[in-house]
Amino acid sequence: MINNGIAETSIVENKKKRSMGKFIIGTALVLIIIALGFLFFTGKAFMFIADGYSKAHKFPESVLYYEKAASLGNSKAQTRLGMLYELGAGVDVDIEKTLKFYTEAANKGDAEAQNRLGDIYDGYEGYPVDYKKAFQLFSKAADRNYPDAIMNLGWMYLNGYSVDLDYNKAKELFEQAAKKGSAAAYCQLGDMYLEGRGVQIDLKKYREYYSEAIKIYEKQVSDGDVEAEINLSNIYLGGNGVDIDNAKAKGYFDELMKMGIPAGYKGLAFYNYQGRGGNVDLQKAVELYTAAADKGDSEAQYSMANVLFDGKGIEKDINKAIDFYKKAADNYNVLACKKLAAIYLKGEGVVKDSTLAEKYEKQVVDFYTRSAEQGNADSMYQLGIFYGTKENLLYDSKKSAEYYKKYTEQCNMQIQKGSVEAINKMAVIYDKGLGTTADIQKAVVYYKQAADKGHYIASKNLAYKYTDAGSKFYNPTLGFKLMKYAAECGNADAMNRFGVLNYKGEGTESNTAEFIKWISKATDASDANALYNLGQAYYYGVGVEKDVIKSSNLLERAANFGNKDAEKLYSDMKNKGEI
């Protein structure tokens, strides 16, 4: 009986254990199903898949899964979709869809979406500005410690958009954002020290801040960040805080193109059109501009239109050019609107149409007026030019004077706040007679004030006055010194002019080696005059060994930028059978 009892007890206990095991397994399965259901219901599972594709730069696949997650209300997915439509990654560029997704995510409190939406209202590629709305969005994201939003708040204070202009506040916010890892904030700090906006100009700090930005961008690129790659390509192409490096810029453009990003196609098109690699390839440029334009990039659409309209090196096609201008105009490209207005007004390749011309002129005016009324000084300047152009249907000398006056008032206010950049702008006002009688004496006084504070553009402008033999301000020795400074700051025009001063021996002894050195640097930035000068040097063998092929490549590039002297010499070489 005892044995039987023991046996019976063991059987009962084993049954209980099996029953408990089934309960635990069943519960676990239920919990797993609930967890999986939660993940799919909230879109997190789709997000996981989408993020994997995105990191691998498989953007068409990532779009599909972000859309699934976004349809379930996932704010991160909505933000990512907005970004992909903004960049044209896996989809065509679509600003309206970008706005839709950013707005949906921003309304849910997503800081990144709030910052990106603010960027749109801050004037994204011609989109109608609303600085008040942008400031509110940046503030919300900054409250969540989003670094680039803090940087963007600094940008608002730097320019006085929706707030009183405050350089100290701008600098403070840029520094906060930089400490939190914002590469763009380091760039803004660098630019403050380059332009002297609220700080003393310091070229060393300018370069140091850009160096920090580059380090962050490079780290982001290694993590698969597409926008960081775009930013680096532009830094090296423009020589911002570093020497121009066309090879590095091309490397980034190549990578972007492999991913199908319009910025890559557009960048390579620009590279080939300008001959940044040494040779112009207009057919390749057209092919690449077309690819980026077809993906909805408004800048590429505008550039493609210009190439077709000018017909330099390719067959001129005004009808196709107009189609591209219209596409760009529909995508808020104000330059395309200006061009269309001029085409229909003058009847360039089309029947004159004053109605269409006026339509596009009004779009230009509406764009600039909207931002000018919100304190944008550059838009005030543009309206002064536009209303002051007699050929325009909307020509209005009174309005032109009013906007130039507002622009001048803005410059004076910026000077009072500590902007060296604005001192140079005041010099230009008197130099060109913008809304006032031209007064070269006053212009020189302002140029000198800015140049004495280290402003490189003012230094260059003043150097031109000092090296003009027909000017009462002629002082070649001082002009040479100022032009050298501007050249060393990286200004391509100054590099070319400084090279020429060395060649002619103005303000110094003639130095052909320095001539070649500086005009060569300027050609890296595709300066048309430098390209012509170096082309001549290779043609005649001045300072370099004579090389007709190199000469023809340089002259062709210069001619594409409208240099008539280069165009003539290039044509003469062809007629002589030299090329």
Coordinates of C-alpha atoms in Angstrom, one line a residue:
M1 CA 0.0 0.0 0.0
I2 CA 2.8 2.3 0.9
N3 CA 4.5 1.6 -2.4
N4 CA 1.2 2.0 -4.2
G5 CA 0.7 5.3 -2.3
I6 CA 4.1 6.6 -3.3
A7 CA 3.5 5.6 -6.9
E8 CA 0.1 7.3 -7.0
T9 CA 1.5 10.4 -5.3
S10 CA 4.3 10.6 -7.9
I11 CA 1.8 10.3 -10.8
V12 CA -0.3 13.1 -9.4
E13 CA 2.7 15.3 -8.8
N14 CA 4.0 14.6 -12.4
K15 CA 0.5 15.6 -13.8
K16 CA 0.6 18.8 -11.8
K17 CA 4.1 19.6 -13.1
R18 CA 3.1 18.9 -16.7
S19 CA 0.0 21.0 -16.2
M20 CA 2.1 23.9 -14.7
G21 CA 4.6 23.6 -17.6
K22 CA 1.8 23.9 -20.1
F23 CA 0.5 26.9 -18.3
I24 CA 3.9 28.6 -18.2
I25 CA 4.5 27.8 -21.9
G26 CA 1.0 28.9 -22.8
T27 CA 1.4 32.1 -20.8
A28 CA 4.8 32.8 -22.5
L29 CA 3.3 32.3 -25.9
V30 CA 0.4 34.6 -25.1
L31 CA 2.8 37.2 -23.9
I32 CA 5.0 36.8 -27.0
I33 CA 1.9 37.1 -29.2
I34 CA 0.8 40.2 -27.3
A35 CA 4.4 41.7 -27.5
L36 CA 4.6 41.0 -31.2
G37 CA 1.1 42.4 -31.7
F38 CA 2.2 45.5 -29.8
L39 CA 5.3 45.9 -31.9
F40 CA 3.3 45.6 -35.1
F41 CA 0.4 47.6 -33.8
T42 CA 2.7 50.5 -32.9
G43 CA 4.8 50.0 -36.1
K44 CA 8.0 49.3 -34.1
A45 CA 8.5 46.0 -36.0
F46 CA 8.2 47.8 -39.3
M47 CA 10.5 50.5 -38.1
F48 CA 13.1 47.9 -37.2
I49 CA 13.0 46.5 -40.7
A50 CA 12.9 49.9 -42.3
D51 CA 15.8 51.2 -40.3
G52 CA 17.9 48.2 -41.4
Y53 CA 17.2 48.9 -45.1
S54 CA 17.9 52.6 -44.6
K55 CA 21.2 52.0 -42.9
A56 CA 22.1 49.7 -45.8
H57 CA 21.1 52.6 -48.1
K58 CA 18.3 50.4 -49.7
F59 CA 15.9 53.4 -49.7
P60 CA 13.1 52.0 -51.9
E61 CA 12.7 49.1 -49.5
S62 CA 12.9 51.3 -46.4
V63 CA 10.2 53.5 -47.8
L64 CA 7.8 50.6 -48.0
Y65 CA 8.3 49.7 -44.3
Y66 CA 8.3 53.3 -43.1
E67 CA 5.0 53.7 -44.8
K68 CA 3.6 50.7 -43.0
A69 CA 4.8 52.0 -39.7
A70 CA 3.6 55.6 -40.5
S71 CA 0.1 54.3 -41.3
L72 CA 0.0 53.0 -37.7
G73 CA 0.8 56.4 -36.4
N74 CA 4.5 55.9 -35.7
S75 CA 5.9 59.4 -35.5
K76 CA 9.5 58.3 -36.1
A77 CA 8.4 56.6 -39.3
Q78 CA 6.6 59.8 -40.4
T79 CA 9.7 61.8 -39.7
R80 CA 11.8 59.4 -41.7
L81 CA 9.4 59.5 -44.6
G82 CA 9.4 63.3 -44.6
M83 CA 13.2 63.2 -44.7
L84 CA 13.3 60.7 -47.6
Y85 CA 10.9 62.8 -49.6
E86 CA 13.0 65.9 -48.9
L87 CA 16.2 64.2 -50.0
G88 CA 14.7 62.2 -52.8
A89 CA 16.0 58.9 -51.3
G90 CA 14.1 56.0 -52.7
V91 CA 11.3 58.4 -53.9
D92 CA 11.2 61.5 -56.0
V93 CA 11.6 64.8 -54.1
D94 CA 8.2 66.0 -53.0
I95 CA 8.0 69.0 -50.7
E96 CA 4.2 68.7 -50.2
K97 CA 4.6 65.1 -48.9
T98 CA 7.6 66.2 -46.9
L99 CA 5.4 68.8 -45.2
K100 CA 2.6 66.3 -44.6
F101 CA 4.8 63.8 -42.8
Y102 CA 6.8 66.3 -40.8
T103 CA 3.6 68.0 -39.7
E104 CA 2.0 64.7 -38.6
A105 CA 5.1 63.7 -36.6
A106 CA 5.6 67.2 -35.2
N107 CA 2.1 67.3 -33.9
K108 CA 2.9 64.1 -32.0
G109 CA 5.8 65.9 -30.3
D110 CA 8.7 64.4 -32.3
A111 CA 11.6 66.8 -31.8
E112 CA 13.4 65.9 -35.1
A113 CA 10.2 66.5 -37.1
Q114 CA 9.6 69.8 -35.3
N115 CA 13.1 70.9 -36.2
R116 CA 12.9 69.8 -39.8
L117 CA 9.5 71.4 -40.3
G118 CA 10.9 74.6 -38.9
D119 CA 13.6 74.4 -41.5
I120 CA 10.9 74.3 -44.2
Y121 CA 9.2 77.4 -42.9
D122 CA 12.6 79.1 -42.5
G123 CA 12.8 79.3 -46.3
Y124 CA 13.6 75.8 -47.6
E125 CA 14.6 76.3 -51.3
G126 CA 12.2 79.1 -51.9
Y127 CA 9.2 77.7 -49.9
P128 CA 7.2 80.6 -48.5
V129 CA 8.7 81.7 -45.2
D130 CA 7.0 81.9 -41.9
Y131 CA 9.6 82.8 -39.4
K132 CA 7.2 83.0 -36.5
K133 CA 6.1 79.4 -37.1
A134 CA 9.7 78.3 -37.6
F135 CA 10.7 79.9 -34.3
Q136 CA 7.9 78.2 -32.5
L137 CA 8.9 74.8 -33.9
F138 CA 12.6 75.2 -33.2
S139 CA 11.7 76.3 -29.6
K140 CA 9.6 73.1 -29.1
A141 CA 12.4 70.9 -30.4
A142 CA 15.0 72.8 -28.4
D143 CA 13.0 72.3 -25.2
R144 CA 13.6 68.6 -25.9
N145 CA 17.3 69.2 -26.2
Y146 CA 17.4 68.5 -29.9
P147 CA 20.9 69.9 -30.9
D148 CA 20.1 71.2 -34.4
A149 CA 17.0 72.9 -33.1
I150 CA 19.1 74.8 -30.6
M151 CA 21.4 75.7 -33.5
N152 CA 18.4 76.9 -35.6
L153 CA 17.3 79.1 -32.7
G154 CA 20.7 80.7 -32.8
W155 CA 20.3 81.2 -36.6
M156 CA 17.0 83.1 -35.9
Y157 CA 18.8 85.4 -33.3
L158 CA 21.7 85.8 -35.7
N159 CA 19.5 87.3 -38.4
G160 CA 16.7 88.8 -36.3
Y161 CA 14.0 86.6 -37.8
S162 CA 10.8 86.7 -35.6
V163 CA 13.0 87.9 -32.7
D164 CA 15.3 90.9 -32.1
L165 CA 18.7 90.5 -33.6
D166 CA 21.1 89.4 -30.9
Y167 CA 24.6 88.2 -31.8
N168 CA 25.5 87.3 -28.2
K169 CA 22.4 85.1 -27.9
A170 CA 23.1 83.5 -31.3
K171 CA 26.6 82.7 -30.3
E172 CA 25.5 81.2 -26.9
L173 CA 23.0 79.0 -28.6
F174 CA 25.5 77.9 -31.3
E175 CA 27.9 76.9 -28.5
Q176 CA 25.2 75.0 -26.6
A177 CA 24.3 73.1 -29.8
A178 CA 27.9 72.4 -30.7
K179 CA 28.6 70.9 -27.3
K180 CA 25.6 68.6 -27.9
G181 CA 27.2 67.4 -31.2
S182 CA 25.7 69.7 -33.8
A183 CA 28.1 69.9 -36.7
A184 CA 26.0 72.7 -38.3
A185 CA 26.5 74.8 -35.1
Y186 CA 30.2 74.6 -35.4
C187 CA 29.8 75.8 -39.0
Q188 CA 27.7 78.7 -37.8
L189 CA 30.3 79.6 -35.2
G190 CA 33.0 79.5 -37.9
D191 CA 31.1 81.8 -40.1
M192 CA 30.6 84.3 -37.3
Y193 CA 34.3 84.5 -36.9
L194 CA 34.9 84.8 -40.7
E195 CA 32.3 87.6 -41.1
G196 CA 32.7 89.4 -37.8
R197 CA 29.1 89.2 -36.8
G198 CA 29.2 90.1 -33.1
V199 CA 32.7 88.9 -32.7
Q200 CA 36.2 90.0 -33.8
I201 CA 37.2 88.3 -37.0
D202 CA 39.5 85.4 -36.3
L203 CA 40.4 83.2 -39.3
K204 CA 42.1 80.6 -37.0
K205 CA 38.9 80.1 -35.1
Y206 CA 36.9 80.0 -38.4
R207 CA 39.0 77.1 -39.6
E208 CA 39.1 75.3 -36.2
Y209 CA 35.3 75.4 -35.9
Y210 CA 34.9 74.0 -39.4
S211 CA 37.5 71.3 -38.6
E212 CA 35.3 70.2 -35.7
A213 CA 32.3 70.2 -37.9
I214 CA 34.1 68.0 -40.5
K215 CA 35.0 65.5 -37.7
I216 CA 31.4 65.1 -36.7
Y217 CA 30.1 64.9 -40.3
E218 CA 32.8 62.2 -41.1
K219 CA 31.6 60.2 -38.1
Q220 CA 28.0 60.5 -39.2
V221 CA 28.9 59.4 -42.7
S222 CA 30.6 56.3 -41.3
D223 CA 27.2 55.6 -39.5
G224 CA 25.4 55.9 -42.8
D225 CA 24.1 59.5 -42.6
V226 CA 23.3 60.7 -46.1
E227 CA 22.8 64.4 -45.1
A228 CA 26.3 64.5 -43.6
E229 CA 27.7 63.2 -46.9
I230 CA 25.9 66.0 -48.7
N231 CA 27.2 68.6 -46.2
L232 CA 30.8 67.4 -46.6
S233 CA 30.6 67.5 -50.3
N234 CA 29.5 71.1 -50.2
I235 CA 32.2 72.1 -47.7
Y236 CA 35.0 70.7 -49.9
L237 CA 33.5 72.0 -53.1
G238 CA 33.2 75.5 -51.7
G239 CA 36.3 75.5 -49.6
N240 CA 34.5 76.4 -46.4
G241 CA 37.0 76.5 -43.6
V242 CA 39.3 74.3 -45.7
D243 CA 41.1 74.5 -49.1
I244 CA 38.9 73.5 -52.0
D245 CA 39.2 69.8 -52.6
N246 CA 37.4 68.8 -55.8
A247 CA 38.6 65.2 -55.6
K248 CA 37.0 64.8 -52.1
A249 CA 33.8 66.5 -53.2
K250 CA 33.6 64.2 -56.2
G251 CA 34.1 61.2 -54.0
Y252 CA 31.1 62.1 -51.8
F253 CA 29.0 62.9 -54.9
D254 CA 29.9 59.5 -56.4
E255 CA 28.7 57.8 -53.2
L256 CA 25.5 59.8 -53.1
M257 CA 24.8 59.0 -56.7
K258 CA 25.2 55.3 -56.1
M259 CA 22.5 55.6 -53.4
G260 CA 20.2 57.3 -56.0
I261 CA 20.2 60.6 -54.1
P262 CA 19.5 63.7 -56.4
A263 CA 22.2 65.7 -54.6
G264 CA 24.8 63.3 -55.9
Y265 CA 23.7 63.5 -59.5
K266 CA 23.4 67.3 -59.3
G267 CA 26.8 67.7 -57.6
L268 CA 28.5 65.5 -60.3
A269 CA 26.7 67.5 -63.0
F270 CA 28.1 70.7 -61.6
Y271 CA 31.5 69.1 -61.3
N272 CA 31.5 68.0 -65.0
Y273 CA 29.9 71.3 -66.2
Q274 CA 32.6 73.4 -64.5
G275 CA 35.4 71.0 -65.4
R276 CA 36.4 70.7 -61.8
G277 CA 38.4 67.5 -62.7
G278 CA 40.3 69.4 -65.4
N279 CA 38.1 68.7 -68.4
V280 CA 34.6 70.0 -69.2
D281 CA 32.1 67.2 -70.1
L282 CA 28.9 68.9 -71.0
Q283 CA 27.1 65.8 -72.3
K284 CA 27.8 64.1 -68.9
A285 CA 26.6 67.2 -67.1
V286 CA 23.4 67.2 -69.1
E287 CA 22.8 63.5 -68.4
L288 CA 23.3 64.0 -64.7
Y289 CA 21.3 67.2 -64.4
T290 CA 18.5 65.5 -66.2
A291 CA 18.6 62.5 -63.8
A292 CA 18.4 64.8 -60.8
A293 CA 15.7 67.0 -62.4
D294 CA 13.6 64.0 -63.2
K295 CA 13.8 63.1 -59.5
G296 CA 12.2 66.4 -58.6
D297 CA 15.3 68.5 -57.6
S298 CA 14.4 72.1 -58.2
E299 CA 18.0 73.3 -58.4
A300 CA 18.8 70.6 -61.0
Q301 CA 15.7 71.6 -62.9
Y302 CA 16.8 75.2 -63.0
S303 CA 20.4 74.3 -63.9
M304 CA 19.3 72.0 -66.7
A305 CA 17.1 74.8 -68.0
N306 CA 20.0 77.2 -68.1
V307 CA 22.2 74.7 -70.0
L308 CA 19.5 74.1 -72.6
F309 CA 18.7 77.8 -72.9
D310 CA 22.3 78.9 -73.3
G311 CA 23.2 76.1 -75.7
K312 CA 26.9 76.3 -74.9
G313 CA 28.5 73.0 -76.1
I314 CA 25.1 71.4 -76.6
E315 CA 22.2 71.9 -78.9
K316 CA 20.1 74.9 -77.8
D317 CA 16.5 73.9 -77.0
I318 CA 14.4 76.8 -75.6
N319 CA 11.2 74.8 -75.4
K320 CA 12.8 72.1 -73.3
A321 CA 14.5 74.9 -71.2
I322 CA 11.1 76.5 -70.5
D323 CA 9.6 73.2 -69.5
F324 CA 12.4 72.8 -66.9
Y325 CA 12.1 76.4 -65.8
K326 CA 8.4 75.8 -65.2
K327 CA 9.1 72.6 -63.2
A328 CA 11.6 74.5 -61.0
A329 CA 9.1 77.4 -60.6
D330 CA 6.4 75.0 -59.5
N331 CA 8.9 73.7 -56.9
Y332 CA 9.3 77.3 -55.4
N333 CA 12.5 78.2 -57.3
V334 CA 12.4 82.0 -57.4
L335 CA 15.3 82.2 -59.8
A336 CA 13.3 80.1 -62.3
C337 CA 10.4 82.6 -61.9
K338 CA 12.7 85.5 -62.7
K339 CA 14.0 83.8 -65.8
L340 CA 10.5 82.9 -67.1
A341 CA 9.4 86.5 -66.5
A342 CA 12.3 87.8 -68.6
I343 CA 11.8 85.2 -71.4
Y344 CA 8.1 86.0 -71.9
L345 CA 8.7 89.7 -71.5
K346 CA 11.5 89.8 -74.2
G347 CA 10.1 87.0 -76.3
E348 CA 13.4 85.0 -76.2
G349 CA 12.7 82.0 -78.4
V350 CA 8.9 82.3 -77.7
V351 CA 6.1 84.7 -78.6
K352 CA 6.1 87.7 -76.2
D353 CA 3.5 87.3 -73.5
S354 CA 3.1 90.2 -71.1
T355 CA 0.4 88.3 -69.1
L356 CA 2.7 85.4 -68.4
A357 CA 5.6 87.7 -67.8
E358 CA 3.6 89.6 -65.2
K359 CA 2.5 86.4 -63.6
Y360 CA 6.0 85.3 -63.0
E361 CA 7.1 88.7 -61.9
K362 CA 4.4 88.7 -59.3
Q363 CA 5.6 85.3 -58.0
V364 CA 9.1 86.8 -57.6
V365 CA 7.7 89.9 -55.8
D366 CA 5.5 87.8 -53.5
F367 CA 8.4 85.6 -52.5
Y368 CA 10.7 88.4 -51.6
T369 CA 8.0 90.6 -50.1
R370 CA 6.8 87.8 -47.7
S371 CA 10.3 87.4 -46.2
A372 CA 11.2 91.2 -46.4
E373 CA 8.1 91.9 -44.3
Q374 CA 9.4 89.5 -41.7
G375 CA 12.7 91.2 -41.4
N376 CA 14.9 89.5 -44.1
A377 CA 17.4 92.2 -45.2
D378 CA 18.6 90.3 -48.2
S379 CA 15.0 90.1 -49.6
M380 CA 14.7 93.9 -49.1
Y381 CA 17.9 94.2 -51.2
Q382 CA 16.4 91.9 -53.9
L383 CA 13.2 94.0 -54.0
G384 CA 15.2 97.1 -54.4
I385 CA 16.9 95.6 -57.4
F386 CA 13.8 94.2 -58.9
Y387 CA 11.6 97.3 -58.6
G388 CA 14.6 99.4 -59.8
T389 CA 15.0 97.4 -63.1
K390 CA 13.4 99.4 -65.8
E391 CA 12.8 96.5 -68.1
N392 CA 10.5 94.8 -65.6
L393 CA 6.7 95.2 -66.0
L394 CA 6.5 95.9 -62.3
Y395 CA 9.2 98.6 -62.4
D396 CA 8.6 101.1 -59.6
S397 CA 11.4 103.5 -58.8
K398 CA 9.6 104.7 -55.6
K399 CA 9.2 101.2 -54.2
S400 CA 12.8 100.4 -55.2
A401 CA 14.0 103.4 -53.2
E402 CA 11.8 102.4 -50.2
Y403 CA 13.3 98.9 -50.1
Y404 CA 16.8 100.1 -50.5
K405 CA 16.1 102.5 -47.6
K406 CA 14.8 99.6 -45.4
Y407 CA 17.9 97.6 -46.4
T408 CA 20.2 100.5 -45.4
E409 CA 18.4 100.8 -42.1
Q410 CA 18.9 97.1 -41.5
C411 CA 22.6 97.4 -42.3
N412 CA 23.0 100.3 -39.9
M413 CA 21.2 98.4 -37.1
Q414 CA 23.5 95.4 -37.7
I415 CA 26.6 97.7 -37.5
Q416 CA 25.4 99.1 -34.2
K417 CA 25.0 95.5 -32.9
G418 CA 28.6 94.7 -33.9
S419 CA 28.6 93.4 -37.4
V420 CA 31.7 93.9 -39.6
E421 CA 29.9 92.2 -42.4
A422 CA 27.3 95.0 -42.4
I423 CA 30.0 97.7 -42.6
N424 CA 31.1 96.1 -45.9
K425 CA 27.4 96.1 -47.1
M426 CA 27.2 99.8 -46.3
A427 CA 30.3 100.3 -48.4
V428 CA 28.6 98.5 -51.4
I429 CA 25.5 100.7 -51.0
Y430 CA 27.6 103.9 -51.6
D431 CA 29.9 102.2 -54.1
K432 CA 27.0 101.2 -56.4
G433 CA 24.6 104.0 -55.4
L434 CA 21.8 101.6 -54.2
G435 CA 18.9 103.9 -53.3
T436 CA 21.2 106.8 -52.9
T437 CA 23.7 108.8 -54.9
A438 CA 26.9 106.9 -55.5
D439 CA 29.7 108.2 -53.2
I440 CA 33.0 106.5 -53.8
Q441 CA 34.6 108.5 -51.0
K442 CA 32.1 107.2 -48.5
A443 CA 32.4 103.7 -49.9
V444 CA 36.1 103.7 -49.4
V445 CA 35.7 104.9 -45.8
Y446 CA 33.4 102.0 -45.0
Y447 CA 35.5 99.5 -46.9
K448 CA 38.5 100.7 -44.9
Q449 CA 36.6 100.3 -41.6
A450 CA 35.7 96.8 -42.4
A451 CA 39.1 95.9 -43.9
D452 CA 40.9 97.2 -40.8
K453 CA 38.7 94.7 -38.8
G454 CA 39.8 91.9 -41.0
H455 CA 36.8 91.5 -43.4
Y456 CA 38.2 89.7 -46.4
I457 CA 35.6 90.9 -48.9
A458 CA 36.0 94.5 -47.8
S459 CA 39.8 94.0 -48.1
K460 CA 39.4 92.7 -51.7
N461 CA 37.0 95.5 -52.6
L462 CA 39.3 98.2 -51.2
A463 CA 42.3 96.5 -52.9
Y464 CA 40.6 97.0 -56.3
K465 CA 40.3 100.7 -55.6
Y466 CA 43.9 100.9 -54.5
T467 CA 45.2 99.0 -57.6
D468 CA 43.1 101.0 -60.1
A469 CA 45.7 103.3 -61.7
G470 CA 43.0 105.7 -62.8
S471 CA 41.6 106.1 -59.3
K472 CA 42.4 108.9 -56.9
F473 CA 42.8 106.3 -54.3
Y474 CA 45.6 104.5 -56.2
N475 CA 48.0 102.9 -53.7
P476 CA 49.4 99.7 -55.3
T477 CA 51.6 98.7 -52.3
L478 CA 48.6 98.8 -49.9
G479 CA 46.4 97.3 -52.5
F480 CA 48.8 94.4 -53.0
K481 CA 48.8 93.7 -49.2
L482 CA 45.0 93.8 -48.9
M483 CA 44.5 91.6 -52.0
K484 CA 47.0 89.0 -50.6
Y485 CA 45.0 88.8 -47.4
A486 CA 41.7 88.3 -49.3
A487 CA 43.4 85.6 -51.4
E488 CA 44.7 83.8 -48.3
C489 CA 41.2 83.8 -46.9
G490 CA 40.2 81.7 -49.9
N491 CA 38.3 84.2 -52.2
A492 CA 38.8 83.0 -55.7
D493 CA 38.4 86.4 -57.3
A494 CA 41.1 87.8 -55.0
M495 CA 43.4 84.8 -55.7
N496 CA 43.2 85.6 -59.4
R497 CA 43.7 89.3 -59.0
F498 CA 46.6 88.7 -56.6
G499 CA 48.2 86.5 -59.1
V500 CA 47.8 89.2 -61.8
L501 CA 49.4 91.8 -59.5
N502 CA 52.4 89.5 -59.0
Y503 CA 52.7 89.1 -62.8
K504 CA 52.5 92.8 -63.5
G505 CA 54.6 93.8 -60.6
E506 CA 52.0 96.1 -59.1
G507 CA 52.8 96.9 -55.5
T508 CA 55.6 94.3 -55.6
E509 CA 58.3 93.0 -57.9
S510 CA 57.1 90.9 -60.8
N511 CA 56.9 87.2 -59.8
T512 CA 55.7 84.8 -62.4
A513 CA 55.9 81.8 -60.1
E514 CA 53.5 83.5 -57.6
F515 CA 51.3 84.4 -60.6
I516 CA 51.0 80.8 -61.6
K517 CA 50.5 79.6 -58.0
W518 CA 47.6 81.9 -57.3
I519 CA 45.7 81.7 -60.5
S520 CA 46.0 77.9 -60.3
K521 CA 44.4 78.0 -56.9
A522 CA 41.6 80.2 -58.3
T523 CA 40.9 77.7 -61.1
D524 CA 40.1 75.1 -58.5
A525 CA 37.0 77.2 -57.8
S526 CA 36.4 77.6 -61.5
D527 CA 37.0 81.4 -61.5
A528 CA 36.4 82.4 -65.1
N529 CA 39.1 85.0 -65.2
A530 CA 41.7 82.7 -63.6
L531 CA 40.8 80.0 -66.1
Y532 CA 41.4 82.4 -68.9
N533 CA 44.7 83.7 -67.4
L534 CA 46.0 80.2 -66.9
G535 CA 44.8 79.1 -70.3
Q536 CA 46.9 82.0 -71.8
A537 CA 49.9 81.0 -69.7
Y538 CA 49.9 77.5 -71.1
Y539 CA 49.2 78.8 -74.6
Y540 CA 52.1 81.2 -74.6
G541 CA 54.3 79.3 -72.2
V542 CA 54.4 82.0 -69.5
G543 CA 55.7 80.5 -66.2
V544 CA 54.8 77.0 -67.4
E545 CA 55.8 74.8 -70.2
K546 CA 53.7 75.5 -73.3
D547 CA 50.8 73.0 -73.5
V548 CA 48.1 73.6 -76.1
I549 CA 45.9 70.8 -74.8
K550 CA 45.9 72.1 -71.2
S551 CA 45.4 75.6 -72.6
S552 CA 42.3 74.6 -74.6
N553 CA 40.7 72.8 -71.7
L554 CA 41.1 75.9 -69.5
L555 CA 39.9 78.2 -72.1
E556 CA 36.8 76.0 -72.8
R557 CA 36.0 76.1 -69.2
A558 CA 36.4 79.9 -69.0
A559 CA 34.2 80.3 -72.2
N560 CA 31.5 78.2 -70.6
F561 CA 31.3 80.8 -67.8
G562 CA 30.9 83.6 -70.3
N563 CA 34.5 84.9 -70.6
K564 CA 34.5 86.4 -74.1
D565 CA 38.3 86.7 -74.3
A566 CA 38.6 83.0 -73.6
E567 CA 35.9 82.2 -76.1
K568 CA 37.8 84.2 -78.8
L569 CA 41.2 82.6 -78.1
Y570 CA 39.6 79.1 -78.0
S571 CA 37.9 79.8 -81.4
D572 CA 41.1 81.1 -82.9
M573 CA 43.0 78.0 -81.8
K574 CA 40.3 75.9 -83.5
N575 CA 40.5 77.9 -86.7
K576 CA 44.3 77.5 -86.8
G577 CA 43.9 73.8 -86.4
E578 CA 45.9 73.8 -83.1
I579 CA 43.2 71.8 -81.4

